[in-house]
mmCIF file of C-alpha atoms and ligand atoms in Angstrom:
data_model
loop_
_atom_site.group_PDB
_atom_site.id
_atom_site.type_symbol
_atom_site.label_atom_id
_atom_site.label_comp_id
_atom_site.label_asym_id
_atom_site.label_seq_id
_atom_site.Cartn_x
_atom_site.Cartn_y
_atom_site.Cartn_z
ATOM 1 C CA MET L 1 -62.266 -7.050 -105.870
ATOM 2 C CA PHE L 2 -59.487 -9.265 -103.686
ATOM 3 C CA ALA L 3 -59.323 -12.766 -104.776
ATOM 4 C CA ILE L 4 -58.075 -14.167 -101.764
ATOM 5 C CA THR L 5 -57.264 -17.997 -101.737
ATOM 6 C CA GLY L 6 -57.033 -20.176 -98.274
ATOM 7 C CA ILE L 7 -60.279 -18.460 -97.268
ATOM 8 C CA THR L 8 -61.457 -21.504 -95.290
ATOM 9 C CA GLY L 9 -57.926 -21.521 -93.662
ATOM 10 C CA LYS L 10 -56.643 -19.379 -90.671
ATOM 11 C CA VAL L 11 -55.113 -16.882 -92.275
ATOM 12 C CA GLY L 12 -56.963 -16.713 -95.896
ATOM 13 C CA GLY L 13 -60.440 -16.310 -93.752
ATOM 14 C CA GLU L 14 -58.960 -13.477 -91.307
ATOM 15 C CA VAL L 15 -57.611 -11.709 -94.874
ATOM 16 C CA ALA L 16 -61.305 -11.515 -95.610
ATOM 17 C CA ARG L 17 -62.976 -10.696 -92.957
ATOM 18 C CA ASN L 18 -60.527 -7.842 -92.616
ATOM 19 C CA LEU L 19 -61.336 -6.741 -95.865
ATOM 20 C CA LEU L 20 -64.867 -7.258 -95.695
ATOM 21 C CA ALA L 21 -65.093 -4.906 -92.499
ATOM 22 C CA GLY L 22 -63.582 -2.261 -94.661
ATOM 23 C CA ASN L 23 -66.435 -2.451 -97.500
ATOM 24 C CA GLN L 24 -63.692 -4.218 -99.755
ATOM 25 C CA PRO L 25 -65.726 -6.798 -102.148
ATOM 26 C CA VAL L 26 -63.863 -10.480 -101.504
ATOM 27 C CA ARG L 27 -64.323 -13.307 -104.002
ATOM 28 C CA ALA L 28 -64.164 -16.512 -102.259
ATOM 29 C CA VAL L 29 -61.485 -18.858 -103.815
ATOM 30 C CA VAL L 30 -62.390 -22.427 -102.627
ATOM 31 C CA ARG L 31 -62.183 -25.969 -103.811
ATOM 32 C CA ASP L 32 -65.416 -27.632 -102.418
ATOM 33 C CA LEU L 33 -68.289 -24.490 -103.120
ATOM 34 C CA ARG L 34 -70.212 -26.073 -99.641
ATOM 35 C CA LYS L 35 -67.242 -24.537 -97.560
ATOM 36 C CA GLY L 36 -67.362 -21.524 -99.447
ATOM 37 C CA GLU L 37 -71.374 -21.169 -98.228
ATOM 38 C CA PRO L 38 -70.713 -19.192 -95.376
ATOM 39 C CA TRP L 39 -68.566 -16.623 -97.413
ATOM 40 C CA ALA L 40 -71.114 -16.077 -100.212
ATOM 41 C CA GLN L 41 -73.791 -15.248 -97.020
ATOM 42 C CA LEU L 42 -71.205 -12.424 -96.205
ATOM 43 C CA GLY L 43 -71.719 -11.590 -99.678
ATOM 44 C CA CYS L 44 -68.542 -13.018 -101.049
ATOM 45 C CA ASP L 45 -68.205 -14.250 -104.832
ATOM 46 C CA LEU L 46 -67.509 -17.967 -104.549
ATOM 47 C CA VAL L 47 -65.542 -19.155 -107.256
ATOM 48 C CA ARG L 48 -63.772 -22.992 -107.466
ATOM 49 C CA ALA L 49 -60.099 -23.582 -107.510
ATOM 50 C CA ASP L 50 -57.836 -25.768 -106.546
ATOM 51 C CA ILE L 51 -54.356 -24.770 -106.297
ATOM 52 C CA ASN L 52 -52.373 -26.747 -108.714
ATOM 53 C CA ASP L 53 -55.432 -26.232 -111.080
ATOM 54 C CA ALA L 54 -53.956 -23.307 -113.688
ATOM 55 C CA GLY L 55 -57.454 -22.646 -115.514
ATOM 56 C CA ALA L 56 -59.570 -22.231 -112.349
ATOM 57 C CA LEU L 57 -57.157 -19.960 -110.988
ATOM 58 C CA THR L 58 -56.866 -18.190 -113.994
ATOM 59 C CA SER L 59 -61.004 -17.719 -113.849
ATOM 60 C CA ALA L 60 -60.733 -17.214 -110.233
ATOM 61 C CA PHE L 61 -57.950 -14.334 -110.626
ATOM 62 C CA LYS L 62 -59.879 -12.451 -113.311
ATOM 63 C CA GLY L 63 -60.722 -9.020 -112.608
ATOM 64 C CA ALA L 64 -59.146 -8.973 -109.345
ATOM 65 C CA GLU L 65 -57.116 -5.543 -108.466
ATOM 66 C CA SER L 66 -55.611 -7.666 -105.894
ATOM 67 C CA VAL L 67 -54.960 -11.489 -105.272
ATOM 68 C CA PHE L 68 -54.030 -13.150 -101.927
ATOM 69 C CA VAL L 69 -52.417 -16.370 -102.713
ATOM 70 C CA LEU L 70 -51.865 -18.815 -99.785
ATOM 71 C CA VAL L 71 -50.442 -22.108 -100.793
ATOM 72 C CA PRO L 72 -52.065 -25.043 -98.095
ATOM 73 C CA PRO L 73 -48.641 -26.773 -96.264
ATOM 74 C CA ASN L 74 -47.185 -30.223 -97.155
ATOM 75 C CA PHE L 75 -45.419 -31.290 -93.852
ATOM 76 C CA ASP L 76 -44.354 -34.373 -95.868
ATOM 77 C CA PRO L 77 -42.829 -33.179 -99.269
ATOM 78 C CA SER L 78 -41.226 -35.102 -101.638
ATOM 79 C CA PRO L 79 -37.372 -35.003 -101.752
ATOM 80 C CA ASP L 80 -37.181 -32.909 -105.226
ATOM 81 C CA PHE L 81 -40.107 -30.894 -104.134
ATOM 82 C CA HIS L 82 -42.045 -32.019 -106.762
ATOM 83 C CA GLU L 83 -44.709 -30.529 -104.948
ATOM 84 C CA ALA L 84 -43.989 -26.925 -104.727
ATOM 85 C CA ARG L 85 -42.934 -26.687 -108.468
ATOM 86 C CA ALA L 86 -46.352 -28.076 -110.095
ATOM 87 C CA THR L 87 -47.706 -25.326 -107.551
ATOM 88 C CA ALA L 88 -45.294 -22.550 -108.765
ATOM 89 C CA THR L 89 -46.197 -23.880 -112.509
ATOM 90 C CA ALA L 90 -49.521 -23.047 -112.505
ATOM 91 C CA LEU L 91 -49.627 -20.169 -110.068
ATOM 92 C CA LYS L 92 -47.637 -18.530 -112.865
ATOM 93 C CA SER L 93 -49.179 -19.412 -115.613
ATOM 94 C CA ALA L 94 -52.726 -18.341 -114.238
ATOM 95 C CA ILE L 95 -51.700 -14.915 -112.750
ATOM 96 C CA GLU L 96 -49.881 -14.343 -116.306
ATOM 97 C CA ALA L 97 -52.986 -14.892 -118.183
ATOM 98 C CA ALA L 98 -55.361 -13.687 -115.645
ATOM 99 C CA ARG L 99 -53.523 -10.243 -114.414
ATOM 100 C CA PRO L 100 -54.391 -9.043 -111.552
ATOM 101 C CA GLY L 101 -53.227 -5.334 -110.452
ATOM 102 C CA ARG L 102 -51.161 -7.216 -107.918
ATOM 103 C CA VAL L 103 -50.295 -10.425 -106.084
ATOM 104 C CA VAL L 104 -49.957 -10.572 -102.242
ATOM 105 C CA TYR L 105 -47.922 -14.350 -101.485
ATOM 106 C CA LEU L 106 -48.215 -15.667 -97.877
ATOM 107 C CA SER L 107 -44.527 -16.946 -97.673
ATOM 108 C CA THR L 108 -42.315 -17.664 -94.718
ATOM 109 C CA ILE L 109 -39.903 -16.326 -92.583
ATOM 110 C CA GLY L 110 -36.321 -18.199 -93.545
ATOM 111 C CA ALA L 111 -37.524 -18.000 -97.731
ATOM 112 C CA GLN L 112 -34.378 -16.994 -98.199
ATOM 113 C CA ALA L 113 -32.204 -20.201 -96.669
ATOM 114 C CA THR L 114 -29.722 -21.600 -99.478
ATOM 115 C CA GLN L 115 -29.676 -24.966 -97.110
ATOM 116 C CA SER L 116 -32.505 -27.186 -98.285
ATOM 117 C CA ASN L 117 -35.213 -27.281 -95.879
ATOM 118 C CA LEU L 118 -38.986 -27.955 -95.364
ATOM 119 C CA LEU L 119 -39.461 -24.046 -96.143
ATOM 120 C CA THR L 120 -37.732 -24.495 -99.725
ATOM 121 C CA GLN L 121 -40.963 -24.842 -101.111
ATOM 122 C CA HIS L 122 -41.915 -21.073 -100.388
ATOM 123 C CA THR L 123 -38.170 -20.712 -101.579
ATOM 124 C CA ILE L 124 -39.242 -22.250 -104.941
ATOM 125 C CA ILE L 125 -42.687 -20.568 -104.969
ATOM 126 C CA GLU L 126 -41.238 -17.109 -104.621
ATOM 127 C CA GLN L 127 -38.562 -17.889 -107.727
ATOM 128 C CA VAL L 128 -41.220 -18.813 -110.205
ATOM 129 C CA LEU L 129 -43.345 -16.225 -108.934
ATOM 130 C CA GLY L 130 -40.505 -13.511 -108.828
ATOM 131 C CA GLU L 131 -40.260 -13.883 -112.604
ATOM 132 C CA LEU L 132 -43.843 -12.022 -113.125
ATOM 133 C CA SER L 133 -44.093 -8.547 -114.353
ATOM 134 C CA MET L 134 -46.585 -7.109 -111.913
ATOM 135 C CA PRO L 135 -46.350 -5.893 -108.704
ATOM 136 C CA ILE L 136 -46.076 -8.483 -106.098
ATOM 137 C CA THR L 137 -45.330 -8.520 -102.127
ATOM 138 C CA PHE L 138 -44.028 -11.868 -100.389
ATOM 139 C CA LEU L 139 -45.120 -11.496 -96.790
ATOM 140 C CA ARG L 140 -42.735 -13.919 -94.791
ATOM 141 C CA PRO L 141 -44.286 -14.009 -91.355
ATOM 142 C CA GLY L 142 -42.506 -16.215 -88.713
ATOM 143 C CA TRP L 143 -43.615 -18.888 -86.843
ATOM 144 C CA PHE L 144 -47.382 -18.900 -86.191
ATOM 145 C CA MET L 145 -48.274 -18.604 -82.179
ATOM 146 C CA GLU L 146 -51.478 -20.862 -83.282
ATOM 147 C CA ASN L 147 -48.695 -23.865 -83.522
ATOM 148 C CA CYS L 148 -49.384 -24.065 -79.791
ATOM 149 C CA SER L 149 -53.302 -25.549 -80.920
ATOM 150 C CA TRP L 150 -51.037 -29.137 -81.017
ATOM 151 C CA ASP L 151 -49.681 -28.363 -77.192
ATOM 152 C CA ILE L 152 -53.081 -27.781 -75.647
ATOM 153 C CA ALA L 153 -54.142 -31.372 -74.728
ATOM 154 C CA SER L 154 -50.766 -32.410 -73.439
ATOM 155 C CA ALA L 155 -50.321 -29.060 -71.347
ATOM 156 C CA THR L 156 -53.892 -29.393 -70.490
ATOM 157 C CA ASN L 157 -53.726 -32.765 -69.380
ATOM 158 C CA ASP L 158 -49.861 -33.714 -68.284
ATOM 159 C CA GLY L 159 -48.254 -30.338 -67.469
ATOM 160 C CA VAL L 160 -45.762 -31.354 -70.240
ATOM 161 C CA ILE L 161 -45.281 -29.830 -73.600
ATOM 162 C CA SER L 162 -42.852 -32.014 -75.953
ATOM 163 C CA SER L 163 -40.660 -28.912 -77.419
ATOM 164 C CA PHE L 164 -38.641 -29.416 -81.169
ATOM 165 C CA LEU L 165 -37.651 -25.487 -80.518
ATOM 166 C CA GLN L 166 -34.332 -26.104 -78.279
ATOM 167 C CA PRO L 167 -33.114 -24.431 -76.201
ATOM 168 C CA ILE L 168 -36.392 -24.204 -74.688
ATOM 169 C CA ASP L 169 -34.871 -21.086 -73.586
ATOM 170 C CA LYS L 170 -34.032 -19.522 -77.012
ATOM 171 C CA PRO L 171 -36.361 -17.007 -78.304
ATOM 172 C CA VAL L 172 -38.096 -17.549 -81.820
ATOM 173 C CA PRO L 173 -39.689 -14.717 -84.260
ATOM 174 C CA MET L 174 -42.965 -15.392 -83.499
ATOM 175 C CA VAL L 175 -46.778 -14.590 -85.457
ATOM 176 C CA ALA L 176 -50.263 -13.914 -84.662
ATOM 177 C CA THR L 177 -51.831 -15.481 -87.590
ATOM 178 C CA ALA L 178 -54.320 -12.201 -86.995
ATOM 179 C CA ASP L 179 -51.245 -9.869 -87.708
ATOM 180 C CA VAL L 180 -50.363 -11.736 -90.047
ATOM 181 C CA ALA L 181 -54.168 -11.362 -91.596
ATOM 182 C CA ARG L 182 -53.941 -7.872 -90.997
ATOM 183 C CA VAL L 183 -51.059 -6.944 -92.441
ATOM 184 C CA ALA L 184 -51.709 -9.147 -95.684
ATOM 185 C CA ALA L 185 -55.252 -7.485 -95.814
ATOM 186 C CA GLU L 186 -53.275 -3.636 -95.837
ATOM 187 C CA LEU L 187 -50.741 -4.756 -98.309
ATOM 188 C CA LEU L 188 -53.456 -5.935 -100.576
ATOM 189 C CA GLN L 189 -54.825 -2.394 -100.642
ATOM 190 C CA GLU L 190 -51.418 -0.878 -101.260
ATOM 191 C CA THR L 191 -50.014 0.371 -104.850
ATOM 192 C CA TRP L 192 -46.470 -0.716 -104.932
ATOM 193 C CA ASN L 193 -44.519 -1.550 -108.074
ATOM 194 C CA ASP L 194 -41.938 -4.462 -109.477
ATOM 195 C CA ARG L 195 -40.949 -7.015 -106.174
ATOM 196 C CA ARG L 196 -40.501 -6.832 -102.522
ATOM 197 C CA VAL L 197 -40.546 -8.216 -99.625
ATOM 198 C CA VAL L 198 -42.086 -8.001 -95.898
ATOM 199 C CA GLU L 199 -40.954 -9.744 -93.040
ATOM 200 C CA LEU L 200 -43.421 -9.585 -89.823
ATOM 201 C CA GLU L 201 -43.382 -10.902 -86.369
ATOM 202 C CA GLY L 202 -44.511 -10.531 -83.308
ATOM 203 C CA LEU L 203 -43.559 -7.285 -80.732
ATOM 204 C CA HIS L 204 -40.816 -9.496 -78.716
ATOM 205 C CA ARG L 205 -39.560 -13.086 -79.674
ATOM 206 C CA VAL L 206 -40.825 -16.199 -77.786
ATOM 207 C CA THR L 207 -38.909 -18.902 -75.811
ATOM 208 C CA PRO L 208 -40.579 -22.333 -75.975
ATOM 209 C CA HIS L 209 -40.083 -22.027 -71.811
ATOM 210 C CA GLU L 210 -42.135 -18.514 -72.046
ATOM 211 C CA ILE L 211 -44.937 -20.718 -73.909
ATOM 212 C CA ALA L 212 -45.416 -23.396 -70.813
ATOM 213 C CA THR L 213 -45.280 -20.597 -68.144
ATOM 214 C CA THR L 214 -48.350 -18.428 -70.440
ATOM 215 C CA PHE L 215 -50.006 -22.180 -70.938
ATOM 216 C CA ALA L 216 -49.257 -22.293 -66.306
ATOM 217 C CA ASP L 217 -50.758 -18.853 -66.308
ATOM 218 C CA LEU L 218 -53.831 -19.453 -68.580
ATOM 219 C CA LEU L 219 -54.881 -23.396 -67.475
ATOM 220 C CA GLY L 220 -53.956 -22.893 -63.622
ATOM 221 C CA ARG L 221 -52.022 -25.718 -63.599
ATOM 222 C CA PRO L 222 -48.218 -25.927 -63.551
ATOM 223 C CA VAL L 223 -46.836 -26.679 -67.489
ATOM 224 C CA ARG L 224 -43.184 -27.407 -68.173
ATOM 225 C CA MET L 225 -41.656 -27.678 -71.491
ATOM 226 C CA GLU L 226 -39.961 -30.891 -72.643
ATOM 227 C CA PRO L 227 -37.050 -30.936 -75.393
ATOM 228 C CA VAL L 228 -37.312 -34.265 -77.400
ATOM 229 C CA PRO L 229 -34.153 -35.317 -77.903
ATOM 230 C CA ARG L 230 -32.522 -34.676 -81.876
ATOM 231 C CA GLU L 231 -31.624 -37.902 -82.786
ATOM 232 C CA THR L 232 -35.439 -39.219 -81.914
ATOM 233 C CA TRP L 233 -36.827 -37.136 -84.181
ATOM 234 C CA GLU L 234 -36.318 -39.348 -87.935
ATOM 235 C CA SER L 235 -37.565 -42.010 -86.146
ATOM 236 C CA LEU L 236 -40.648 -40.945 -84.429
ATOM 237 C CA PHE L 237 -41.315 -38.867 -87.140
ATOM 238 C CA LYS L 238 -41.644 -41.687 -88.996
ATOM 239 C CA SER L 239 -43.791 -43.620 -87.026
ATOM 240 C CA GLN L 240 -46.573 -40.601 -87.238
ATOM 241 C CA GLY L 241 -46.472 -41.575 -91.014
ATOM 242 C CA MET L 242 -43.900 -39.055 -92.177
ATOM 243 C CA LYS L 243 -42.565 -40.499 -95.536
ATOM 244 C CA ASN L 244 -39.730 -38.015 -95.803
ATOM 245 C CA PRO L 245 -39.412 -36.266 -92.878
ATOM 246 C CA ILE L 246 -35.783 -35.061 -93.377
ATOM 247 C CA PRO L 247 -37.074 -31.168 -94.842
ATOM 248 C CA ARG L 248 -38.981 -31.016 -91.412
ATOM 249 C CA ILE L 249 -36.579 -32.202 -89.850
ATOM 250 C CA LYS L 250 -33.376 -29.849 -91.198
ATOM 251 C CA MET L 251 -36.608 -26.871 -90.819
ATOM 252 C CA LEU L 252 -36.638 -26.850 -86.998
ATOM 253 C CA ASP L 253 -32.497 -27.330 -87.324
ATOM 254 C CA GLY L 254 -32.809 -23.610 -88.972
ATOM 255 C CA PHE L 255 -34.770 -22.436 -86.427
ATOM 256 C CA ASN L 256 -32.421 -23.735 -83.731
ATOM 257 C CA GLU L 257 -29.441 -22.958 -85.431
ATOM 258 C CA GLY L 258 -30.590 -19.302 -86.065
ATOM 259 C CA TRP L 259 -30.174 -20.057 -89.589
ATOM 260 C CA ILE L 260 -33.959 -19.498 -90.737
ATOM 261 C CA GLU L 261 -34.022 -16.027 -89.890
ATOM 262 C CA PHE L 262 -35.578 -12.878 -91.676
ATOM 263 C CA GLU L 263 -33.704 -11.600 -94.082
ATOM 264 C CA GLY L 264 -33.022 -8.082 -92.553
ATOM 265 C CA ALA L 265 -32.607 -9.982 -89.154
ATOM 266 C CA GLU L 266 -34.879 -8.795 -86.238
ATOM 267 C CA ALA L 267 -34.093 -5.085 -86.798
ATOM 268 C CA GLY L 268 -35.375 -5.467 -89.728
ATOM 269 C CA SER L 269 -39.168 -7.354 -89.345
ATOM 270 C CA ARG L 270 -42.439 -5.519 -89.139
ATOM 271 C CA LYS L 271 -44.021 -5.821 -85.841
ATOM 272 C CA GLY L 272 -47.526 -7.586 -84.443
ATOM 273 C CA LYS L 273 -49.434 -6.021 -82.458
ATOM 274 C CA VAL L 274 -51.057 -9.618 -80.618
ATOM 275 C CA GLY L 275 -49.014 -11.239 -78.353
ATOM 276 C CA LEU L 276 -48.621 -14.671 -77.128
ATOM 277 C CA GLN L 277 -51.185 -14.327 -74.046
ATOM 278 C CA ALA L 278 -53.956 -13.887 -76.250
ATOM 279 C CA VAL L 279 -52.767 -16.239 -78.746
ATOM 280 C CA LEU L 280 -53.057 -18.642 -75.980
ATOM 281 C CA GLN L 281 -56.380 -17.975 -74.458
ATOM 282 C CA THR L 282 -58.502 -18.166 -77.794
ATOM 283 C CA LEU L 283 -57.148 -21.604 -78.110
ATOM 284 C CA ILE L 284 -58.098 -22.710 -75.161
ATOM 285 C CA GLU L 285 -61.502 -21.027 -75.513
ATOM 286 C CA LEU L 286 -61.841 -22.887 -78.830
ATOM 287 C CA ARG L 287 -60.576 -26.626 -77.602
HETATM 288 N N1 NAP Q 301 -47.580 -22.457 -89.865
HETATM 289 C C1 NAP Q 301 -46.433 -21.838 -89.214
HETATM 290 O O1 NAP Q 301 -45.582 -21.326 -88.818
HETATM 291 C C2 NAP Q 301 -46.241 -20.767 -90.912
HETATM 292 C C3 NAP Q 301 -45.443 -19.870 -91.041
HETATM 293 C C4 NAP Q 301 -45.079 -19.009 -91.654
HETATM 294 C C5 NAP Q 301 -45.555 -19.686 -92.791
HETATM 295 N N2 NAP Q 301 -47.045 -20.318 -93.068
HETATM 296 C C6 NAP Q 301 -48.037 -20.997 -93.930
HETATM 297 O O2 NAP Q 301 -48.552 -20.521 -94.022
HETATM 298 C C7 NAP Q 301 -49.811 -21.325 -95.007
HETATM 299 C C8 NAP Q 301 -50.685 -21.982 -93.939
HETATM 300 O O3 NAP Q 301 -51.712 -20.880 -93.510
HETATM 301 P P1 NAP Q 301 -52.585 -21.529 -93.169
HETATM 302 O O4 NAP Q 301 -51.661 -21.593 -91.507
HETATM 303 O O5 NAP Q 301 -53.893 -20.285 -92.993
HETATM 304 O O6 NAP Q 301 -53.739 -22.424 -93.599
HETATM 305 P P2 NAP Q 301 -54.642 -23.464 -92.780
HETATM 306 O O7 NAP Q 301 -55.230 -22.995 -91.776
HETATM 307 O O8 NAP Q 301 -54.403 -24.869 -92.607
HETATM 308 O O9 NAP Q 301 -55.325 -23.650 -94.028
HETATM 309 C C9 NAP Q 301 -55.070 -24.124 -95.980
HETATM 310 C C10 NAP Q 301 -55.957 -23.287 -96.709
HETATM 311 O O10 NAP Q 301 -55.855 -24.030 -97.350
HETATM 312 C C11 NAP Q 301 -57.019 -24.723 -98.550
HETATM 313 N N3 NAP Q 301 -56.503 -26.072 -99.079
HETATM 314 C C12 NAP Q 301 -56.275 -26.831 -98.650
HETATM 315 N N4 NAP Q 301 -55.627 -27.438 -99.850
HETATM 316 C C13 NAP Q 301 -55.494 -27.084 -100.940
HETATM 317 C C14 NAP Q 301 -55.578 -27.366 -102.789
HETATM 318 N N5 NAP Q 301 -55.080 -28.768 -103.075
HETATM 319 N N6 NAP Q 301 -56.368 -26.224 -103.662
HETATM 320 C C15 NAP Q 301 -56.423 -25.028 -102.713
HETATM 321 N N7 NAP Q 301 -57.053 -24.490 -101.726
HETATM 322 C C16 NAP Q 301 -56.563 -25.760 -100.857
HETATM 323 C C17 NAP Q 301 -57.227 -24.583 -97.388
HETATM 324 O O11 NAP Q 301 -59.089 -24.622 -98.329
HETATM 325 P P3 NAP Q 301 -59.955 -26.548 -97.170
HETATM 326 O O12 NAP Q 301 -61.167 -26.079 -96.360
HETATM 327 O O13 NAP Q 301 -61.044 -26.702 -98.245
HETATM 328 O O14 NAP Q 301 -59.162 -27.638 -96.774
HETATM 329 C C18 NAP Q 301 -57.317 -23.766 -96.663
HETATM 330 O O15 NAP Q 301 -58.662 -22.995 -96.632
HETATM 331 C C19 NAP Q 301 -48.759 -22.386 -95.811
HETATM 332 O O16 NAP Q 301 -48.095 -21.645 -96.775
HETATM 333 C C20 NAP Q 301 -47.125 -22.131 -94.543
HETATM 334 O O17 NAP Q 301 -46.517 -22.400 -94.950
HETATM 335 C C21 NAP Q 301 -47.254 -21.525 -91.740
#
């Protein structure tokens, strides 16, 4: 049986669908049982657990052949990242107590970076879970193409998208969540020893400019990318309600300056199958 956290979200849901399509038994780990009901109807075992509740996670992971661990995104963490430290402690304690056969942890590109930034949350959790004695894979995908869902309204209505990724002709390692989930489902069914890292991106790197031209093709109207001046980010993010925008700003700097990169660079990453156009087409249809 495969225990899947984050199953009501993008990646976790698609991981579960991949496993169910292969007739594999799935335990849906949800924080709200009502949201898990559709999964129960598909034949999944249903367990309630918050990602910070070691006791509930222990029950959720017990008896699992493999566990898929996804921590919810936190764009506005405390300066000392204590939320990620607490999640790491809960997860480690639950995995140690439940002793599933294997663990696949959804991490990120740049989890090995030494400069503090938003992705440091994954660095912290990788370090703590890396101390576990069972086989663990850290799956490190690039920037999700589905982040473009934030741009649909401005592309459609104004023909202008604001870009924090700069310069807009710089290729960025991106990947479709369908590829992330497909690879995660494959990894969950593999056997391996110790700790390993799998880095994943799309077939080719994507520039912000290409996102605009792809939207333009799909929407049948001109769309351009407009870089947001770096000096305005802090006040802009604060005006949007962020208490601590520095980690997010540093993450964007990391992509733009190139120090958020795969450990094995572009040559060392696995490549997905799903392209930008297919992802944007689906996002437009779902809007
Ligand atoms: N976006 C990117 O470019 C990118 C790139 C690399 C890695 N990542 C990583 O990918 C992960 C996000 O994946 P995603 O996009 O699939 O997420 P998502 O669609 O936002 O889904 C988040 C999932 O986490 C669950 N969740 C939220 N709070 C929880 C809690 N306290 N306890 C237990 N579960 C909780 C949600 O359940 P509910 O339905 O109950 O809310 C939902 O199932 C993050 O770890 C992020 O850092 C993202």
